[in-house]
Coordinates of C-alpha atoms in Angstrom, one line a residue:
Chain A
X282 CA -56.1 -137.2 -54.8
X283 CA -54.1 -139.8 -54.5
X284 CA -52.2 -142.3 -57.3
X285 CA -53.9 -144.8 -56.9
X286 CA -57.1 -143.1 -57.2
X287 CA -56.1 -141.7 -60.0
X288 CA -55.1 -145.5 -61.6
X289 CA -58.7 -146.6 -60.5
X290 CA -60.6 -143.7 -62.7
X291 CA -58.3 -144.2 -65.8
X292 CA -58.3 -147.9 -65.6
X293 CA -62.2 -148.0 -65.1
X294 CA -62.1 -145.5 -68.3
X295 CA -62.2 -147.3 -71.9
X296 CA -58.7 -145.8 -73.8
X297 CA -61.1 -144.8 -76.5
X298 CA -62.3 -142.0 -73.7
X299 CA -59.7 -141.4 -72.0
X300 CA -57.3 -140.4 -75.3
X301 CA -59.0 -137.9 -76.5
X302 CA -59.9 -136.2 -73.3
X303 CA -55.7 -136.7 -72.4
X304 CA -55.4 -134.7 -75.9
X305 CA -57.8 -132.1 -75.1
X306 CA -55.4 -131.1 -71.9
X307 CA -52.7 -130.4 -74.3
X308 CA -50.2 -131.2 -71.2
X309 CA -48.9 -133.9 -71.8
X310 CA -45.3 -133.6 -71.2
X311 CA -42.2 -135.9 -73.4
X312 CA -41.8 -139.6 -72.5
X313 CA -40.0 -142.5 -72.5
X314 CA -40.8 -145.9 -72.0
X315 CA -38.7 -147.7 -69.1
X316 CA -40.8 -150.7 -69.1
X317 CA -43.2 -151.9 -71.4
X318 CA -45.9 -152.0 -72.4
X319 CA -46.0 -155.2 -72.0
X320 CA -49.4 -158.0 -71.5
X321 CA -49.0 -160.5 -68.7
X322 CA -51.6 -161.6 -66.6
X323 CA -52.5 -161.3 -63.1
X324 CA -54.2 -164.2 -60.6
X325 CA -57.1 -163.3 -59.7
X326 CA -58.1 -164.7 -56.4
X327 CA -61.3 -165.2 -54.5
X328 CA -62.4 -165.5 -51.4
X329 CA -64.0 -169.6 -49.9
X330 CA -67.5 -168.7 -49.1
X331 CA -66.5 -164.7 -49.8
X332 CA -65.3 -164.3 -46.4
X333 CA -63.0 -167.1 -45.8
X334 CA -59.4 -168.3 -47.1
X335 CA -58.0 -167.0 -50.1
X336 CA -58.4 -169.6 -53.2
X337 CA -56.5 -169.1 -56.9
X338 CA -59.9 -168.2 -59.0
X339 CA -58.2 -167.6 -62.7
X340 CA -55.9 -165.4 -64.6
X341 CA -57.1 -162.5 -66.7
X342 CA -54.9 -160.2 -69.0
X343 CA -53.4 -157.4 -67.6
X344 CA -51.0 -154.7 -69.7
X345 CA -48.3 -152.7 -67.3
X346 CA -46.2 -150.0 -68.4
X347 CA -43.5 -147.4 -66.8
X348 CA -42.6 -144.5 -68.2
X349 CA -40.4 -141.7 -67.5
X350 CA -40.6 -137.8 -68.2
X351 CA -37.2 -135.8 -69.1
X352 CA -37.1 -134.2 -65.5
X353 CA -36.8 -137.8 -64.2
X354 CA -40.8 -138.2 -62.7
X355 CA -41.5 -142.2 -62.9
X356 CA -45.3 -142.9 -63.7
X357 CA -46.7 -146.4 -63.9
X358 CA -49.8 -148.0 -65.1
X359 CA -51.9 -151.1 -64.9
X360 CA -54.6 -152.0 -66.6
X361 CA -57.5 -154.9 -67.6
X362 CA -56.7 -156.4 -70.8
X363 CA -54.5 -156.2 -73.5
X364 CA -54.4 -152.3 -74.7
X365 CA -50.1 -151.5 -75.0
X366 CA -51.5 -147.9 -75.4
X367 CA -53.7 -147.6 -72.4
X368 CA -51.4 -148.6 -69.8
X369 CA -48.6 -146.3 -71.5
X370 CA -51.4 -143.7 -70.9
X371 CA -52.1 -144.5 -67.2
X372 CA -48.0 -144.7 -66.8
X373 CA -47.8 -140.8 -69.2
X374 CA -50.7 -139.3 -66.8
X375 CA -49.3 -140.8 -63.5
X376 CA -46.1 -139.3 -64.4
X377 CA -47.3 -135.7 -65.4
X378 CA -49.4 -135.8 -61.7
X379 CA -46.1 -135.6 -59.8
X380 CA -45.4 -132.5 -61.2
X381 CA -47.1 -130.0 -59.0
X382 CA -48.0 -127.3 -61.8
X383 CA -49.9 -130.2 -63.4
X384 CA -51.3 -132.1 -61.3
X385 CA -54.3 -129.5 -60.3
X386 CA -55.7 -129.5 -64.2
X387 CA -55.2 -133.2 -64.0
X388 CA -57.3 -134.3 -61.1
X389 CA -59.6 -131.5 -61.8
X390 CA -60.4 -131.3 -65.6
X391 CA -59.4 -134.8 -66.4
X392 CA -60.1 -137.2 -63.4
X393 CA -62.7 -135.7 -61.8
X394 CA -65.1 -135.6 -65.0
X395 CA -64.0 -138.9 -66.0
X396 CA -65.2 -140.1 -62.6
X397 CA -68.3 -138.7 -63.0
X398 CA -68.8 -140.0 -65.8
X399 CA -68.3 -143.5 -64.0
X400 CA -70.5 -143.0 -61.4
X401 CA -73.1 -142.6 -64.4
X402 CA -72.5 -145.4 -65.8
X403 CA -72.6 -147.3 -62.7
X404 CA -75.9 -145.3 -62.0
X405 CA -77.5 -146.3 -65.7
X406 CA -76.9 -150.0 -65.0
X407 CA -78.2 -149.5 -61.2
X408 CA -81.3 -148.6 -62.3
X409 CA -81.6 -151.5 -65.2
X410 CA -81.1 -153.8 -62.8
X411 CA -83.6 -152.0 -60.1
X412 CA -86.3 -152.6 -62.9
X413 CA -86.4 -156.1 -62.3
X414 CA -86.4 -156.2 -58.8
X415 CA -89.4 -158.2 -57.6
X416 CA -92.2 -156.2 -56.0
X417 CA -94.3 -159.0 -54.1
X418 CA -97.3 -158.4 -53.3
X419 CA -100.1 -160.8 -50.8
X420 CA -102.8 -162.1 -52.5
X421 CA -105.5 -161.3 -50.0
X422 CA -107.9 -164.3 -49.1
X423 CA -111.6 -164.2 -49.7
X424 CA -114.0 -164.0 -47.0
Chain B
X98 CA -42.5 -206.5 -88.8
X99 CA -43.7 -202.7 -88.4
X100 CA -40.9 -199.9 -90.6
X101 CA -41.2 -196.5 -89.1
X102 CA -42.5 -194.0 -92.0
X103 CA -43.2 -190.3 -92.5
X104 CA -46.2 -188.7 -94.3
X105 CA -49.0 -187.0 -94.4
X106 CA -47.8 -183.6 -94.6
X107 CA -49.5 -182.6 -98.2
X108 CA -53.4 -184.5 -96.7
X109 CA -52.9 -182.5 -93.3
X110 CA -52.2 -179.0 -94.9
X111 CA -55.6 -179.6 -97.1
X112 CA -57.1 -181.3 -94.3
X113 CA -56.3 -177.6 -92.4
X114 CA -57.8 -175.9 -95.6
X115 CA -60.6 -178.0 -95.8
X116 CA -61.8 -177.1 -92.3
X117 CA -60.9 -173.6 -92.6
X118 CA -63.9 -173.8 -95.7
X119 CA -66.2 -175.2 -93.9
X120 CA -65.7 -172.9 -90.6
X121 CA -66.3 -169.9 -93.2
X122 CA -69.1 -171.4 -94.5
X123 CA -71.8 -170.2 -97.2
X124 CA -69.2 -167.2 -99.0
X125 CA -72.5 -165.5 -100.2
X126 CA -73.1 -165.0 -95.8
X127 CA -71.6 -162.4 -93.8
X128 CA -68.8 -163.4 -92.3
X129 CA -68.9 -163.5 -88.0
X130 CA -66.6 -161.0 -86.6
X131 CA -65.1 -161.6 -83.0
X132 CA -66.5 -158.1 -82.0
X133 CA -70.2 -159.9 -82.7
X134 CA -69.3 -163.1 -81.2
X135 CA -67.7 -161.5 -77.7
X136 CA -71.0 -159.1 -77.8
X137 CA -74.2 -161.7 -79.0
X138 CA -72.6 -165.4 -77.7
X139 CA -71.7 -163.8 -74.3
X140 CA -72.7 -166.8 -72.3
X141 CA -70.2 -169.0 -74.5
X142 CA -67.6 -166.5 -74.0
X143 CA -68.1 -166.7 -69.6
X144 CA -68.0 -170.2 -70.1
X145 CA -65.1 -170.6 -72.0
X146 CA -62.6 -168.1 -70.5
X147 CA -64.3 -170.0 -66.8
X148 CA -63.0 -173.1 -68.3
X149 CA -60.1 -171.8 -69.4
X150 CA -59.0 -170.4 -66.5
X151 CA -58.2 -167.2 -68.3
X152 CA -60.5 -163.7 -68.7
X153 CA -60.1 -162.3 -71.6
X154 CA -63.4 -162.0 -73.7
X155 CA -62.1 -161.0 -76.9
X156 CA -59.9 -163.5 -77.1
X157 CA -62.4 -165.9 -75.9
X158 CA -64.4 -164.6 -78.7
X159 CA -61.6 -165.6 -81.2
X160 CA -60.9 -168.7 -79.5
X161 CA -64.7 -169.6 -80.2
X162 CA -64.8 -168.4 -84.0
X163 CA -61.2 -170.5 -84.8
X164 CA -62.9 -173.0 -83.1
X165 CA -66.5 -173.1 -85.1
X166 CA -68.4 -173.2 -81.5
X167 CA -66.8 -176.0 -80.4
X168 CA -66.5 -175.1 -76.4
X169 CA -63.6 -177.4 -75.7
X170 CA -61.7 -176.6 -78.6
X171 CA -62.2 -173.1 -77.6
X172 CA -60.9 -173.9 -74.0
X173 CA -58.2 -175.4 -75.3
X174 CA -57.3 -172.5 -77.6
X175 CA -57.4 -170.2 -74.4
X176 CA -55.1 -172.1 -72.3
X177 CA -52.3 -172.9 -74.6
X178 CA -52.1 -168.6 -75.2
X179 CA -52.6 -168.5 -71.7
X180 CA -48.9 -170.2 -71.0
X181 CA -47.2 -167.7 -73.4
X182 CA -48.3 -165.1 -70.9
X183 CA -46.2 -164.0 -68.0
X184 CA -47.9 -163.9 -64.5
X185 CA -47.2 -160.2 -63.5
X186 CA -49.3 -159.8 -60.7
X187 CA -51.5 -161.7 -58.2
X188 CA -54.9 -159.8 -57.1
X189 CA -56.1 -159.1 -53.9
X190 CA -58.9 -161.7 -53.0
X191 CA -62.4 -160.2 -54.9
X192 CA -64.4 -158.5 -52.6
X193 CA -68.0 -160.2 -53.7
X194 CA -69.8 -158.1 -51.2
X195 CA -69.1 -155.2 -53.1
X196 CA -70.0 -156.1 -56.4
X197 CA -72.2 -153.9 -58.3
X198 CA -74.9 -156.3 -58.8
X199 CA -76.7 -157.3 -62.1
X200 CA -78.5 -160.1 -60.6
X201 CA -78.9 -161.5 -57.1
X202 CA -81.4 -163.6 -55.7
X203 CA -81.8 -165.8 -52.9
X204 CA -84.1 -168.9 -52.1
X205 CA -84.1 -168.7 -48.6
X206 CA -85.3 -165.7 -47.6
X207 CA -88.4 -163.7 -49.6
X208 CA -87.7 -160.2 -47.9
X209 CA -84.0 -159.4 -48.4
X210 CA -82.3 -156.2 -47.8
X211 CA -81.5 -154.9 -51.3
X212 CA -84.7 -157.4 -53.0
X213 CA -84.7 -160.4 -55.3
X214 CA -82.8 -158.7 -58.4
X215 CA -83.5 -161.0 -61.2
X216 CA -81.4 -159.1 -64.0
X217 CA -81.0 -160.5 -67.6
X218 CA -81.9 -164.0 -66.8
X219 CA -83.4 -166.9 -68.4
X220 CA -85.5 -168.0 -65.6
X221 CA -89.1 -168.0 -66.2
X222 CA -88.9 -168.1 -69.9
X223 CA -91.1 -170.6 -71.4
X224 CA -88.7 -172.2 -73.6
X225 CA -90.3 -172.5 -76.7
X226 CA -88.8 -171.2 -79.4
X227 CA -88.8 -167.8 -80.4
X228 CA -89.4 -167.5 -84.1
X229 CA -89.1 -163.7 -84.1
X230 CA -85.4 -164.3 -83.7
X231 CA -85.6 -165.5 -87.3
X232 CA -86.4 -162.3 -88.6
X233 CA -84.1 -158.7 -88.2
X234 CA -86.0 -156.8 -85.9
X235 CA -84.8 -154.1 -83.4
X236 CA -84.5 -155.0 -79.4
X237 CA -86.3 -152.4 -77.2
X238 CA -83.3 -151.1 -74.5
X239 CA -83.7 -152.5 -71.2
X240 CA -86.3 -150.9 -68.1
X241 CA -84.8 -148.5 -66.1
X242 CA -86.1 -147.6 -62.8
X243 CA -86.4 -144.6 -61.1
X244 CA -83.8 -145.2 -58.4
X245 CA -80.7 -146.9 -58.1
X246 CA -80.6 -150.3 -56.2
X247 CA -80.1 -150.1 -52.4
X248 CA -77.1 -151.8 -51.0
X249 CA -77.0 -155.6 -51.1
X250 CA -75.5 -157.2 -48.2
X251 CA -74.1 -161.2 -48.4
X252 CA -77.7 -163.5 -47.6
X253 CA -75.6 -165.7 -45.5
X254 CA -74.5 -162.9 -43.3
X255 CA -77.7 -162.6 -41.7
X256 CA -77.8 -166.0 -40.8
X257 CA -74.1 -165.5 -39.5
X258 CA -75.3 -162.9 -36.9
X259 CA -77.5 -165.6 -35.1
X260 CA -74.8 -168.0 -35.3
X261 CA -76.8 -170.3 -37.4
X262 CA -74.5 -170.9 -40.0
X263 CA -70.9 -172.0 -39.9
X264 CA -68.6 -168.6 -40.5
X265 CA -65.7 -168.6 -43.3
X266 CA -62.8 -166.4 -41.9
X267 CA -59.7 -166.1 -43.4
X268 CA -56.5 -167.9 -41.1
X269 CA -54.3 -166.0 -43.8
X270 CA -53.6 -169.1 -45.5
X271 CA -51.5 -169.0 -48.8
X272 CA -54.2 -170.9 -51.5
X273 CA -52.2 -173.9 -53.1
X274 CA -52.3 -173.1 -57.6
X275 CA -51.8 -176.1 -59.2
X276 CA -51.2 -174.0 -62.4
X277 CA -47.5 -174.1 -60.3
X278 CA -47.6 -177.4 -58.0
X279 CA -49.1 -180.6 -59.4
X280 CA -52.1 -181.0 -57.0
X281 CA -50.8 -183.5 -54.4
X282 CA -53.9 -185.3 -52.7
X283 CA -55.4 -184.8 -50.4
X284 CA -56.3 -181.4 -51.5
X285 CA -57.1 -178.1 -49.0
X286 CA -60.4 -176.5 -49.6
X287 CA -58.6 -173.7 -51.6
X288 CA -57.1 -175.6 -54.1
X289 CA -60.0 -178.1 -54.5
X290 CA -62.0 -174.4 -55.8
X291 CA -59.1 -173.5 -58.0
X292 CA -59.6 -176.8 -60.0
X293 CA -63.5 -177.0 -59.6
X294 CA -63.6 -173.2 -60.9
X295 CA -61.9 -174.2 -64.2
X296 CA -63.5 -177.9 -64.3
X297 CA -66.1 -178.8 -67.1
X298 CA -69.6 -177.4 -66.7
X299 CA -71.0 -180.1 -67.8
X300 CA -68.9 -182.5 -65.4
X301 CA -69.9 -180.6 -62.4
X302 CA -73.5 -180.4 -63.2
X303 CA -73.3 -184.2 -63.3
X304 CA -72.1 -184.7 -60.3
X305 CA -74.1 -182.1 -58.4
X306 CA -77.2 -183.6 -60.1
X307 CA -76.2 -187.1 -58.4
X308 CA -75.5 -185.4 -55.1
X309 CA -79.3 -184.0 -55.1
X310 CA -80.3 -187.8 -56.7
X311 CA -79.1 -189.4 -53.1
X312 CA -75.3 -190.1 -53.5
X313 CA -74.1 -188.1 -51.1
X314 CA -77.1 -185.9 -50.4
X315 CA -76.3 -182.9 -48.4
X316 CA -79.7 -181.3 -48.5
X317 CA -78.7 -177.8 -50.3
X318 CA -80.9 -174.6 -50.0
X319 CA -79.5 -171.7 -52.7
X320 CA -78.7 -169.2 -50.1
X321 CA -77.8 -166.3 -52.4
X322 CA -77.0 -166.4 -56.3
X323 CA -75.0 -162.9 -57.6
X324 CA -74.1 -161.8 -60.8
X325 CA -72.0 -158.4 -61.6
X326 CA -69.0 -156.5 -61.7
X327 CA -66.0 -156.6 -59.3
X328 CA -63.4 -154.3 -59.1
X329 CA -59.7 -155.8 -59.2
X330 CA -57.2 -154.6 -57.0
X331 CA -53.4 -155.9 -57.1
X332 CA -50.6 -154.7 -54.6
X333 CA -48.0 -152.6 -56.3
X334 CA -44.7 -152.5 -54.9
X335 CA -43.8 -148.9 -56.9
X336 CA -46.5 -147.3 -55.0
X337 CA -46.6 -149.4 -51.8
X338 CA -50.5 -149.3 -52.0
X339 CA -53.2 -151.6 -54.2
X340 CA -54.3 -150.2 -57.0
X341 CA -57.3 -151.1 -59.0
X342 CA -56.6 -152.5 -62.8
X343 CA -60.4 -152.8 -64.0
X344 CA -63.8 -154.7 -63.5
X345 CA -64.7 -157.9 -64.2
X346 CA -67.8 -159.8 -64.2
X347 CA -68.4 -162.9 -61.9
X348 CA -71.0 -164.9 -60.9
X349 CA -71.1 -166.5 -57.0
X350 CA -73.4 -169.2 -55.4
X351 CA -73.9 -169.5 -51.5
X352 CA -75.3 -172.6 -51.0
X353 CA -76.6 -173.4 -47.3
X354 CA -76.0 -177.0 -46.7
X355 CA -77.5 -179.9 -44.1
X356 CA -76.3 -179.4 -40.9
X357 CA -73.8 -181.0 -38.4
X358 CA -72.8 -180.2 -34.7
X359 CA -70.9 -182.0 -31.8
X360 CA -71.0 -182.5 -28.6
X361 CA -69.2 -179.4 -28.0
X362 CA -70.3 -177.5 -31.1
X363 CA -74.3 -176.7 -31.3
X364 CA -75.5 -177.6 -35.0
X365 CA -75.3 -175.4 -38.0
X366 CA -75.8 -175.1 -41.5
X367 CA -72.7 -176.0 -43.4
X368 CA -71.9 -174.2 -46.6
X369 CA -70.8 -174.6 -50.3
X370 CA -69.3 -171.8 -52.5
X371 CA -69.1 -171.3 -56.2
X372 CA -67.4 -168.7 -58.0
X373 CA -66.7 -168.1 -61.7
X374 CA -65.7 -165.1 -64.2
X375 CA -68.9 -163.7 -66.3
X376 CA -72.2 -164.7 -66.1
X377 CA -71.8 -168.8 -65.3
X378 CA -75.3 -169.3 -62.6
X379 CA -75.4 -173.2 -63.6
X380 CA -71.5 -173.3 -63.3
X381 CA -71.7 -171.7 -59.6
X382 CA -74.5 -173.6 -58.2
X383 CA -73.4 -177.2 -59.2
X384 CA -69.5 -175.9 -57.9
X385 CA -71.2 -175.0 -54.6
X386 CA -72.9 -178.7 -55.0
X387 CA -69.9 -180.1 -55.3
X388 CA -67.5 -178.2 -53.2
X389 CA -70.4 -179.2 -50.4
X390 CA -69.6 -182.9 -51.1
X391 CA -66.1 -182.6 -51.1
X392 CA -66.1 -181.4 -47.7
X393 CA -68.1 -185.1 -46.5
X394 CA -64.6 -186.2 -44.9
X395 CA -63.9 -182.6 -43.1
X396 CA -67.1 -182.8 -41.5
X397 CA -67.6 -186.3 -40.4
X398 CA -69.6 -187.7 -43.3
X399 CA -69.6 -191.4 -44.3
X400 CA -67.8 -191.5 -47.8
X401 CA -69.6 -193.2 -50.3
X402 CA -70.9 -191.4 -53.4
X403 CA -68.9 -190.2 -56.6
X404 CA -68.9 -186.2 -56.0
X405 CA -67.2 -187.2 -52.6
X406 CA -64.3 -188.3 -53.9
X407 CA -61.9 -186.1 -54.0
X408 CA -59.4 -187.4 -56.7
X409 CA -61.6 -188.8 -58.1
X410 CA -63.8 -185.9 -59.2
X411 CA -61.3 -182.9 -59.0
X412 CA -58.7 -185.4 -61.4
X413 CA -61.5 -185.6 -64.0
X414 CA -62.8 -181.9 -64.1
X415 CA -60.5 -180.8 -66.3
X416 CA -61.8 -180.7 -70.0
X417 CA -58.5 -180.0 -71.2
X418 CA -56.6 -182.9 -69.5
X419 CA -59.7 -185.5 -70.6
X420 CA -60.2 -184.4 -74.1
X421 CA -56.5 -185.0 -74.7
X422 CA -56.3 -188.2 -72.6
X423 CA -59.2 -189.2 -75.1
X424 CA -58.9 -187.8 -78.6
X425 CA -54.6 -189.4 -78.2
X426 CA -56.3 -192.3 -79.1
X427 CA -56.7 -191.4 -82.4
X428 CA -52.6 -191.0 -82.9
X429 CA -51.1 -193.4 -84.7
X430 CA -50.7 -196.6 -82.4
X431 CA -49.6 -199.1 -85.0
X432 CA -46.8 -200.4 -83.4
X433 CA -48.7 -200.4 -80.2
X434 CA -51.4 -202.6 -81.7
X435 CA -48.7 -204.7 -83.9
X436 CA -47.3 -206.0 -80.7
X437 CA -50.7 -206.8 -79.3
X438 CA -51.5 -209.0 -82.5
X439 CA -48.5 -210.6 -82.1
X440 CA -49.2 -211.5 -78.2
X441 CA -52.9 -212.5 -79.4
X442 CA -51.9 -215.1 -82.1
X443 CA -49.0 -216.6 -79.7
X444 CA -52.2 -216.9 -77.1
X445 CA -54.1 -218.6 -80.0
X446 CA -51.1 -221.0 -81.3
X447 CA -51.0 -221.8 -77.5
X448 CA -54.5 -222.6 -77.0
X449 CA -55.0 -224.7 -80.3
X450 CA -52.0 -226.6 -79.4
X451 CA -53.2 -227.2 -75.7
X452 CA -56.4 -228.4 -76.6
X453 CA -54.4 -230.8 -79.3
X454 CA -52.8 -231.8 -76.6
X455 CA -55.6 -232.1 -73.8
X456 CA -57.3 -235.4 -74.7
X457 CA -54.2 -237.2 -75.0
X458 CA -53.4 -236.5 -71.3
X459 CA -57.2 -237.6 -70.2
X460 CA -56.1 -240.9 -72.2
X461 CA -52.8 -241.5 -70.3
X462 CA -54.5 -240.9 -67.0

């Protein structure tokens, strides 16, 4: 798996499901914080007609953070919003991946059920919206 | 003669406390928590953070409560925290097509691949007023079907196979931000949808409304509406790939437009986009109205309507810039209007004295 894989299944994942599933590892290695937390924002850009030039749509909060472990592994994380903690998460977790004696239990009992437990969720509000998907039907004329 | 004084300190500081009694209201009421605001007044939230230029719903959910409901006060909230932010990233453009839809409809074409979605929508309610909504009652969860959607592929794609309608590539452009340049006119398409995103909903409804009432009619046909969740990538430099940070909701509008051709180009449907954050239909469609109009110079149009002017609609959107322009009257503006008394008496003396004088020169003639 790669890191930024791993970023897109922890950033997708609400902190208050990610931390306790982090704890339940019982991995997590000593850290220090080389930069951030901090909030900033990112641009958000879209796309003229979807398809076409590049266009400045808004900003919207973003929290980054950069940690390091005692063995010198960097780890970074991004994330939506304003959570300080959850990006120092995403940094703590991308950091303890480089190690190789780690980074099995991560991607496999941390990362792998948190993405299915995205795809779920993505699933459950799939088929909310597939209930309201018109069926039409012809209205047949009378002989 | 006008002397320069200070005051007002003690009546603003109970004027504050005053309105922070009324925004609480009845004491013996529940007080409105932000968490209820961002979750039950989500289409004031969309439209505030659109306006705003920021997304950010809880805060947009605060912004709203400090405000008492007032939209543009909320706005305003929003984008004064938004310049104590630093910009730490820009994203990669959203990739609409691969939005996990909520909604998505289209008025061109009945049979689409994927199906008219209507999702949570206020369409075909009646619009009378539900008095159940008076009364604490529990909601029933929403329908779920069976299966998940099938994919939904961009309406206007299928028309772009045929070559019917124009094509929007991307030349690799850099989009102008006027949150950094002072838009400089005449504006690029880009940055003429920067400003239209964050311009007043009620401004660009307006003005698409005219453009439907005959100035500057471009004949519009909603091509595709979608509403739902976008994934947000931004390049990182530390990992020399683009990683995603989160999903946001936004709402887009395809609108196929009138057609134009040349001698050398065969005619085709012409196009307006709209694109806001959250769930913003009305915002979308009259953007992709407008956008349309804008475009009357780029492709040969006579120029003669209101939404067709550039600076003049794209200088106005803003409800941040006009409610300031417009509530500054209320500052004080004695010395201001001192001066003009002055000027308008002088005018007066000099009038009384001229018509004094007036029949005396008939006389002598």
């Amino acid at each position: 798996m790669t890191r930024s894989q791993r970023q897109r299944v922890l950033s997708l994942t609400p902190r208050e499901r990610l931390e306790p599933r982090w704890s339940a590892l019982g991995i997590a290695r000593p850290h220090r914080c080389v930069r951030g937390p901090e909030i900033g924002m990112a641009m958000v850009r879209g796309r003229v007609g979807a398809t076409g030039n590049a266009f400045n749509l808004g900003e919207m909060t973003l929290t980054r953070a950069s940690v390091t472990l005692e063995d010198g592994a960097l780890g970074h994380g991004w994330v939506r919003g304003r959570d300080l903690r959850h990006a120092e998460l995403i940094a703590l977790i991308d950091a303890c991946a480089q190690q190789e004696d780690l980074r099995e239990r991560i991607d496999g009992e941390l990362i792998a059920p948190l993405a299915d437990e995205i795809a779920n969720r993505h699933a459950e509000a799939s088929r909310t919206a597939a209930a309201t998907r018109v069926d039409f039907f012809t209205m047949v004329r009378g002989e | 003669m006008y002397v320069a004084v200070k005051g007002g300190e003690k009546a603003i500081a109970n004027a504050h406390r005053s309105l922070a009694d009324r925004r609480r209201g009845d004491r013996d009421l529940a007080e409105l928590s932000v968490a209820q605001i961002q979750q039950q007044l989500r289409l004031a939230i969309d439209r505030v953070m659109s306006e705003a230029s920021l997304f950010d719903p809880e805060l947009a959910a605060l912004a709203l409560k400090q405000a008492s409901g007032d939209t543009i006060e909320a706005v305003f909230l929003l984008r004064a925290y938004r310049t104590t932010l630093p910009r730490l990233a820009v994203s990669e453009p959203l990739d609409t097509s691969a939005m996990r839809v909520e909604r998505r409809i289209s008025a061109t074409y009945k049979d689409i691949p994927g199906g008219q979605i209507l999702g949570p929508t206020y369409d075909y309610t009646h619009r009378l007023l539900d008095f159940m909504q008076l009364a604490e009652g529990e909601v029933a969860t929403p329908a779920r079907a069976e299966q998940a959607l099938e994919h939904c592929p961009q309406i206007l794609e299928l028309l772009d196979a045929e070559g019917l309608i124009e094509q929007e590539t991307d030349d690799g452009l850099e989009p102008g931000d006027i949150t950094r340049d002072p838009p400089d006119y005449p504006l690029d398409r880009a940055t003429r949808l920067q400003m239209l995103a964050r311009g007043d909903e009620g401004y660009l409804l307006s003005l698409a409304y005219s453009t439907q009432r005959g100035y500057g009619r471009n004949h519009p046909f909603a091509g595709e509406i979608r509403l739902g969740q976008v994934e947000v990538e931004i390049f990182v430099e530390e990992l020399g790939e683009c990683v995603c940070i989160g999903e946001i909701p936004v709402s887009e509008c395809q609108m196929i437009n009138q057609f134009g051709g040349s001698r050398e180009a065969a005619p085709q449907f012409t196009r307006g986009y709209g694109l806001a954050f959250g769930h913003n239909e009305r915002k979308t469609m009259a953007m992709a109205l407008v956008d349309r109009a804008l475009r009357a110079e780029e492709l040969g149009e006579p120029i003669g309507s209101p939404a067709q002017q550039a600076e003049f609609v794209l200088a106005h959107a803003d409800s941040v810039e006009a409610s300031g322009f417009v509530s500054h009257l209320k500052l004080p503006h004695y010395v201001d209007f001192q001066s003009e008394l002055e000027l308008l008496r002088r005018l007066r003396r000099a009038h009384a004295e001229g018509q004094k004088a007036a029949p005396d020169e008939e006389d002598s003639q």
